[in-house]
Short mmCIF file of C-alpha atoms in Angstrom, two decimals:
data_model
loop_
_atom_site.label_atom_id
_atom_site.label_comp_id
_atom_site.label_asym_id
_atom_site.label_seq_id
_atom_site.Cartn_x
_atom_site.Cartn_y
_atom_site.Cartn_z
CA HIS A 1 -0.23 0.59 0.31
CA GLU A 2 2.74 2.34 1.33
CA ARG A 3 4.47 1.20 -2.68
CA LEU A 4 1.47 2.54 -4.36
CA GLU A 5 1.02 5.43 -2.60
CA ASN A 6 4.47 6.58 -3.23
CA ARG A 7 4.56 5.44 -7.27
CA VAL A 8 0.35 8.08 -7.02
CA LYS A 9 2.94 10.81 -5.65
CA GLU A 10 5.70 10.17 -8.20
CA ARG A 11 2.82 10.15 -11.51
CA THR A 12 1.13 13.78 -9.62
CA ALA A 13 4.95 15.26 -9.59
CA ASP A 14 5.93 14.04 -13.12
CA LEU A 15 2.10 14.95 -14.25
CA GLU A 16 2.64 18.03 -11.87
CA LYS A 17 5.90 18.94 -14.40
CA ILE A 18 4.59 17.76 -17.78
CA ASN A 19 1.63 20.53 -16.91
CA VAL A 20 4.30 22.99 -15.76
CA LYS A 21 5.89 23.53 -19.03
CA LEU A 22 2.44 22.94 -21.39
CA THR A 23 1.44 26.27 -19.40
CA VAL A 24 4.74 27.54 -20.93
CA GLU A 25 4.74 26.80 -23.70
CA ILE A 26 1.13 27.21 -24.23
CA ALA A 27 2.04 30.52 -23.15
CA GLU A 28 5.71 31.16 -25.74
CA ARG A 29 2.95 29.81 -27.50
CA LYS A 30 0.18 32.38 -27.88
CA GLN A 31 3.18 34.66 -26.80
CA ALA A 32 4.61 33.83 -30.55
CA GLU A 33 1.93 33.97 -32.57
CA GLU A 34 0.72 37.97 -30.69
CA SER A 35 4.05 38.06 -32.07
CA LEU A 36 3.56 37.18 -35.64
CA ARG A 37 0.54 38.92 -35.38
CA LEU A 38 1.13 42.13 -34.73
CA GLU A 39 5.07 41.70 -37.46
CA GLN A 40 2.46 40.76 -39.43
CA ALA A 41 -0.31 44.28 -38.93
CA GLN A 42 3.06 46.51 -38.45
CA LEU A 43 4.17 45.11 -42.12
CA LEU A 44 1.14 45.39 -43.92
CA SER A 45 0.38 49.25 -42.01
CA ILE A 46 3.78 49.54 -43.29
CA PHE A 47 2.49 48.55 -46.41
CA ASP A 48 -0.78 50.62 -46.42
CA SER A 49 1.02 53.88 -46.14
CA ILE A 50 3.24 53.14 -48.79
CA ASN A 51 1.73 55.44 -52.30
CA GLU A 52 2.40 52.89 -54.62
CA ILE A 53 0.60 49.47 -55.51
CA ILE A 54 2.51 46.92 -53.31
CA TYR A 55 0.63 43.13 -53.96
CA VAL A 56 1.18 39.74 -52.01
CA ALA A 57 -0.01 36.78 -53.90
CA GLU A 58 0.70 32.88 -53.60
CA PRO A 59 3.04 32.29 -56.83
CA GLN A 60 1.86 28.06 -57.58
CA THR A 61 -1.76 29.40 -57.23
CA TYR A 62 -1.91 32.92 -58.50
CA GLU A 63 -4.44 33.59 -55.33
CA VAL A 64 -4.41 37.20 -53.33
CA ILE A 65 -2.54 37.64 -49.98
CA TYR A 66 -2.67 41.15 -49.69
CA VAL A 67 -3.50 44.43 -50.93
CA ASN A 68 -2.57 47.74 -50.09
CA LYS A 69 -4.72 50.80 -50.03
CA VAL A 70 -3.28 52.69 -52.43
CA GLY A 71 -4.24 49.27 -54.47
CA ARG A 72 -7.72 48.94 -53.18
CA ASP A 73 -8.12 52.34 -54.36
CA LEU A 74 -7.60 51.97 -58.17
CA PHE A 75 -8.76 47.84 -58.36
CA GLY A 76 -11.93 48.15 -55.97
CA PRO A 77 -12.60 45.69 -53.12
CA ILE A 78 -10.37 42.72 -53.39
CA ARG A 79 -10.87 40.28 -51.01
CA ASN A 80 -8.34 37.67 -49.95
CA GLY A 81 -7.99 34.22 -52.20
CA SER A 82 -9.23 36.26 -54.93
CA ILE A 83 -6.84 34.93 -58.12
CA CYS A 84 -4.39 37.91 -59.14
CA TYR A 85 -4.68 37.75 -62.39
CA GLU A 86 -8.66 37.70 -62.24
CA VAL A 87 -8.80 41.14 -60.14
CA LEU A 88 -5.60 42.72 -61.09
CA GLN A 89 -5.97 42.32 -65.30
CA LYS A 90 -9.22 41.10 -65.93
CA ARG A 91 -8.13 38.05 -66.90
CA SER A 92 -9.83 34.34 -67.50
CA SER A 93 -6.06 32.72 -67.60
CA PRO A 94 -3.06 33.55 -66.08
CA CYS A 95 -0.79 36.69 -67.55
CA GLU A 96 1.24 35.76 -70.47
CA PHE A 97 3.47 38.13 -68.75
CA CYS A 98 3.13 36.46 -65.22
CA THR A 99 7.13 37.36 -63.93
CA ASN A 100 6.89 33.64 -60.73
CA ASP A 101 8.87 31.72 -63.00
CA ILE A 102 11.60 34.31 -63.44
CA ILE A 103 11.32 36.02 -59.58
CA GLN A 104 11.30 31.78 -58.48
CA LYS A 105 14.53 31.11 -59.56
CA LYS A 106 16.42 34.18 -58.71
CA LYS A 107 15.16 32.96 -55.10
CA GLY A 108 14.67 36.52 -53.16
CA HIS A 109 16.17 38.68 -55.26
CA PRO A 110 14.53 41.27 -56.94
CA TYR A 111 13.06 41.17 -60.57
CA ARG A 112 12.62 45.21 -62.26
CA TRP A 113 10.19 44.92 -64.73
CA GLU A 114 8.22 47.91 -67.14
CA TYR A 115 4.73 47.17 -67.64
CA HIS A 116 2.15 48.64 -69.33
CA ASN A 117 -1.37 48.26 -67.07
CA ASP A 118 -4.71 48.55 -69.78
CA VAL A 119 -6.66 48.06 -66.91
CA LEU A 120 -5.63 51.42 -65.51
CA ASN A 121 -4.15 53.00 -68.60
CA LYS A 122 -1.21 53.31 -66.81
CA ASP A 123 2.70 53.06 -67.19
CA TYR A 124 4.58 51.42 -64.09
CA ILE A 125 8.37 50.17 -62.72
CA VAL A 126 7.60 46.96 -61.79
CA THR A 127 9.85 45.19 -58.54
CA ASP A 128 8.88 41.90 -58.59
CA ARG A 129 10.56 38.57 -56.08
CA ILE A 130 9.77 35.81 -53.42
CA ILE A 131 9.25 37.03 -49.78
CA LYS A 132 9.34 35.21 -46.98
CA TRP A 133 5.37 35.64 -45.14
CA PRO A 134 5.52 36.16 -40.94
CA ASP A 135 3.50 32.65 -41.25
CA GLY A 136 6.15 31.49 -43.61
CA ARG A 137 5.10 30.98 -47.10
CA ASP A 138 6.77 31.89 -49.46
CA LEU A 139 4.85 34.35 -51.87
CA ARG A 140 5.34 36.63 -54.69
CA PHE A 141 5.89 40.38 -53.35
CA GLU A 142 5.31 43.14 -56.38
CA LEU A 143 5.53 47.02 -55.42
CA ALA A 144 4.51 48.51 -59.53
CA ILE A 145 5.24 52.72 -59.07
CA ASP A 146 3.54 54.64 -61.00
CA ILE A 147 5.34 56.43 -64.32
CA THR A 148 2.54 57.58 -66.10
CA ASP A 149 3.97 61.59 -66.21
CA LEU A 150 7.54 60.48 -66.76
CA LYS A 151 6.57 58.27 -69.99
CA ARG A 152 4.15 60.88 -70.75
CA ALA A 153 6.66 63.87 -70.58
CA GLU A 154 9.48 61.33 -72.15
CA THR A 155 7.01 60.77 -75.53
CA ALA A 156 6.20 65.20 -75.00
CA LEU A 157 10.03 65.67 -75.12
CA ARG A 158 11.33 62.92 -77.80
CA GLU A 159 8.16 64.74 -80.06
CA SER A 160 9.63 68.89 -79.66
CA GLU A 161 13.80 66.98 -79.81
CA GLU A 162 11.72 64.94 -82.97
CA PHE A 163 10.05 68.74 -83.81
CA ASN A 164 12.76 71.40 -83.35
CA ARG A 165 15.47 68.48 -84.98
CA LYS A 166 13.45 69.50 -88.16
CA LEU A 167 12.73 72.90 -87.99
CA VAL A 168 16.67 73.05 -87.84
CA GLU A 169 17.42 70.76 -91.14
CA HIS A 170 14.82 72.37 -93.07
CA ALA A 171 15.25 75.71 -91.58
CA PRO A 172 17.07 78.32 -94.31
CA MET A 173 19.30 79.98 -91.80
CA GLY A 174 22.60 77.97 -91.91
CA ILE A 175 23.13 76.89 -87.76
CA VAL A 176 26.65 75.56 -86.45
CA GLN A 177 26.93 74.28 -82.68
CA LEU A 178 29.27 74.08 -81.07
CA ASP A 179 30.97 72.59 -77.70
CA ALA A 180 32.88 74.62 -74.98
CA GLN A 181 36.09 74.42 -76.64
CA GLY A 182 34.51 76.22 -80.09
CA THR A 183 34.89 73.04 -81.69
CA ILE A 184 31.97 72.53 -83.77
CA GLU A 185 29.58 69.92 -83.10
CA TYR A 186 27.06 69.96 -86.19
CA VAL A 187 26.16 71.96 -89.16
CA ASN A 188 22.20 71.84 -90.75
CA PRO A 189 22.51 71.95 -94.57
CA ALA A 190 21.73 74.74 -95.43
CA ALA A 191 25.35 75.58 -93.61
CA ARG A 192 26.77 73.05 -95.44
CA HIS A 193 25.44 74.75 -98.54
CA ILE A 194 26.51 78.16 -97.73
CA PHE A 195 29.60 76.22 -96.60
CA ASN A 196 29.44 74.36 -100.04
CA VAL A 197 30.30 70.47 -98.40
CA SER A 198 28.93 67.67 -99.69
CA ASP A 199 26.32 65.32 -96.90
CA GLY A 200 29.21 63.30 -97.19
CA ARG A 201 31.75 65.13 -96.15
CA THR A 202 30.49 65.94 -93.21
CA SER A 203 32.89 65.00 -91.06
CA SER A 204 35.39 67.56 -92.76
CA ILE A 205 33.54 70.81 -90.33
CA VAL A 206 32.40 68.28 -87.63
CA GLY A 207 35.82 68.65 -85.36
CA THR A 208 36.84 72.06 -86.76
CA LYS A 209 37.69 74.07 -84.46
CA ILE A 210 35.55 77.43 -85.27
CA SER A 211 38.80 79.69 -85.32
CA GLU A 212 40.56 77.99 -88.06
CA PHE A 213 37.30 77.74 -90.70
CA PRO A 214 37.05 80.63 -92.63
CA ILE A 215 32.79 80.79 -91.55
CA ILE A 216 33.77 84.10 -89.02
CA GLY A 217 35.10 86.13 -91.80
CA GLN A 218 39.07 87.43 -91.87
CA GLU A 219 37.71 90.98 -90.41
CA PRO A 220 39.68 91.70 -86.91
CA ALA A 221 36.23 93.12 -85.65
CA VAL A 222 33.75 90.41 -86.79
CA ARG A 223 37.10 87.79 -85.44
CA GLU A 224 36.97 89.08 -81.59
CA ARG A 225 33.47 89.19 -81.72
CA PHE A 226 32.97 85.09 -82.61
CA ARG A 227 36.03 84.60 -79.35
CA ARG A 228 33.29 86.90 -77.24
CA LEU A 229 31.01 84.21 -78.04
CA LYS A 230 32.65 81.46 -76.95
CA HIS A 231 33.36 82.98 -73.43
CA GLY A 232 29.46 83.65 -73.20
CA GLU A 233 28.55 87.11 -74.44
CA PRO A 234 25.64 86.92 -77.26
CA LEU A 235 27.08 87.44 -80.75
CA SER A 236 23.45 90.18 -82.42
CA ASP A 237 23.33 90.78 -86.70
CA VAL A 238 27.45 90.23 -87.50
CA GLU A 239 27.80 91.29 -90.91
CA PHE A 240 30.86 89.73 -93.16
CA SER A 241 31.01 88.37 -96.73
CA TYR A 242 32.33 85.20 -96.88
CA GLN A 243 34.43 82.34 -100.34
CA SER A 244 32.78 79.49 -100.61
CA SER A 245 35.59 76.68 -101.86
CA ASP A 246 34.01 76.62 -104.99
CA GLY A 247 34.47 80.19 -105.53
CA ARG A 248 31.02 81.35 -104.42
CA ASP A 249 31.13 84.89 -102.77
CA PHE A 250 27.98 85.27 -100.15
CA THR A 251 27.32 87.89 -97.34
CA LEU A 252 26.26 86.75 -94.24
CA ILE A 253 24.88 88.32 -91.06
CA ALA A 254 25.47 85.67 -88.07
CA ALA A 255 24.03 85.63 -85.08
CA GLY A 256 24.88 83.76 -81.95
CA THR A 257 23.50 82.65 -78.16
CA PRO A 258 25.71 80.60 -75.79
CA ARG A 259 24.44 77.36 -74.52
CA VAL A 260 24.46 77.31 -71.03
CA ALA A 261 23.71 74.72 -68.50
CA PRO A 262 21.53 74.52 -65.23
CA ASP A 263 24.51 75.25 -63.27
CA GLY A 264 25.25 78.31 -64.86
CA SER A 265 28.18 76.44 -66.60
CA LEU A 266 28.71 77.58 -70.52
CA THR A 267 28.95 74.34 -72.43
CA GLY A 268 29.06 75.68 -76.36
CA ALA A 269 27.23 78.04 -78.03
CA VAL A 270 24.74 78.14 -81.24
CA ILE A 271 25.52 80.53 -84.35
CA MET A 272 22.83 81.54 -86.99
CA TYR A 273 23.87 82.58 -90.63
CA THR A 274 21.50 84.09 -92.73
CA ASP A 275 22.34 84.51 -96.51
CA ILE A 276 21.65 88.30 -96.91
CA THR A 277 23.91 87.88 -100.70
CA GLU A 278 20.51 87.63 -103.04
CA ARG A 279 19.42 91.10 -100.90
CA LYS A 280 22.51 93.00 -100.91
CA ARG A 281 22.39 92.66 -105.11
CA SER A 282 19.57 93.08 -104.71
CA GLU A 283 19.55 96.77 -103.04
CA LYS A 284 22.87 96.98 -105.16
CA GLU A 285 20.87 96.85 -108.13
CA LEU A 286 17.84 98.52 -107.01
CA ARG A 287 20.54 102.17 -105.77
CA ASN A 288 21.27 101.28 -109.60
CA ARG A 289 18.30 102.01 -111.03
CA ASP A 290 17.49 104.84 -108.72
CA ALA A 291 20.56 107.01 -109.49
CA HIS A 292 19.89 105.90 -113.53
CA MET A 293 16.30 106.96 -113.29
CA LEU A 294 17.61 110.33 -111.43
CA ALA A 295 19.68 111.15 -113.79
CA ALA A 296 16.97 110.58 -116.58
CA GLN A 297 13.97 112.76 -115.06
CA ARG A 298 17.27 115.19 -114.56
CA ILE A 299 17.85 114.64 -118.07
CA GLN A 300 13.94 115.60 -119.26
CA GLN A 301 13.78 118.71 -117.38
CA GLN A 302 17.06 119.53 -118.98
CA LEU A 303 15.27 119.06 -122.54
CA LEU A 304 11.55 120.85 -121.43
CA PRO A 305 11.56 124.47 -122.27
CA ARG A 306 13.09 126.88 -119.69
CA SER A 307 10.51 130.27 -120.06
CA ALA A 308 7.63 130.22 -121.83
CA PRO A 309 7.36 133.01 -124.91
CA GLU A 310 5.53 136.49 -124.48
CA ALA A 311 2.43 136.76 -126.45
CA GLU A 312 0.10 140.10 -126.05
CA GLY A 313 -3.22 139.13 -124.98
CA LEU A 314 -1.48 135.93 -123.41
CA ASP A 315 -0.14 133.85 -120.68
CA ILE A 316 1.75 130.85 -120.99
CA ALA A 317 3.12 128.28 -118.76
CA GLY A 318 4.14 125.33 -119.22
CA ALA A 319 5.26 121.94 -116.48
CA SER A 320 5.75 117.63 -116.67
CA PHE A 321 4.87 115.90 -113.42
CA PRO A 322 5.63 112.44 -114.62
CA ALA A 323 4.24 109.53 -112.34
CA GLU A 324 7.17 108.37 -112.06
CA PHE A 325 11.34 109.32 -111.63
CA ALA A 326 11.03 110.35 -115.80
CA GLY A 327 8.43 109.81 -118.50
CA GLY A 328 8.21 110.15 -122.19
CA ASP A 329 5.70 112.66 -122.14
CA PHE A 330 6.92 116.96 -122.97
CA PHE A 331 6.06 120.26 -124.57
CA ASP A 332 8.15 122.87 -126.49
CA PHE A 333 7.62 126.71 -127.45
CA PRO A 334 9.06 126.03 -131.08
CA ALA A 335 9.79 129.73 -132.13
CA CYS A 336 8.17 131.19 -136.05
CA PRO A 337 9.83 133.11 -137.95
CA ASP A 338 6.97 135.68 -138.37
CA GLY A 339 6.40 136.13 -134.07
CA CYS A 340 3.36 133.66 -133.65
CA VAL A 341 3.64 132.06 -131.42
CA ASN A 342 3.63 127.40 -131.96
CA ILE A 343 2.76 125.15 -128.68
CA LEU A 344 4.15 121.32 -129.20
CA LEU A 345 3.45 118.61 -127.35
CA GLY A 346 3.86 114.82 -127.34
CA ASP A 347 2.35 112.20 -125.49
CA VAL A 348 3.60 108.34 -124.90
CA SER A 349 1.63 106.08 -123.23
CA GLY A 350 3.09 104.20 -120.75
CA HIS A 351 4.82 105.26 -117.15
CA GLY A 352 8.69 105.23 -116.76
CA LEU A 353 11.44 105.38 -119.53
#
């Protein structure tokens, strides 16, 4: 009987130890579960505070585990267990561009790619990777950063650059671009025509120092103005003569502006050459014509009588007013032996000489 009591006591003591151990384990498990819950809640709170789309899904079944607030606002309410390609892409089968296979092979390393979402009509830079979820599962994590405005800006910039390129290529004036050292970087077709350089020989100009090229003229004052341009002083309406390599004479007007970087440093200059050769030729022809017409006017006035004859009972006067500088109309008072008065008038049709 005594042995039985001892065995009962031993057994009871063992059970009490086991009970204490189980109580401790349960408390530790509850504490671990609470820590896990708090950890997950904190993680999701961080995800919800990020102003870009974040979602987590099961890579094998495509089930959505979590979508942050930005994603829910854009796609609407999404319950856990939904299929990602159905709720995020409005598809009935997995996306052909799905990166699950890629990120599973990369074993936790991120994979970045660019994508246009047709549902939202937005462009995104996407970062995918496999992450360890608080419950121990390996899940797909995706962060999608909205770059729609950036893409539109890039498109607008490309269109603007293309427009400016065409504008420069088809501009009637010659355009030359220099770097900060005064080396020619670019010449447009109009400039190549002025300098007698074919498209295939552009390299004979590009890379040449502007100071070594005769396009700035030979007059010391003109060369000094170009030198100042390289140091940031604008160039305006500098007229000079230039003879191309094939012997053609040009009269050019040059205007230039420095190229300045955002930090204020000088990066080069752009020079525009306007060919005024024909204008100068026309001006010279006009001056010559005016001189000839003035000479003709003087000659015509000298041919007309300087005074009118006197006749009893008559007041006689004459004058000629041509429509232009000079005309062919005339008058005269030829003398008569018997003293009578003759009046001669000539009316020529048309104007000018």
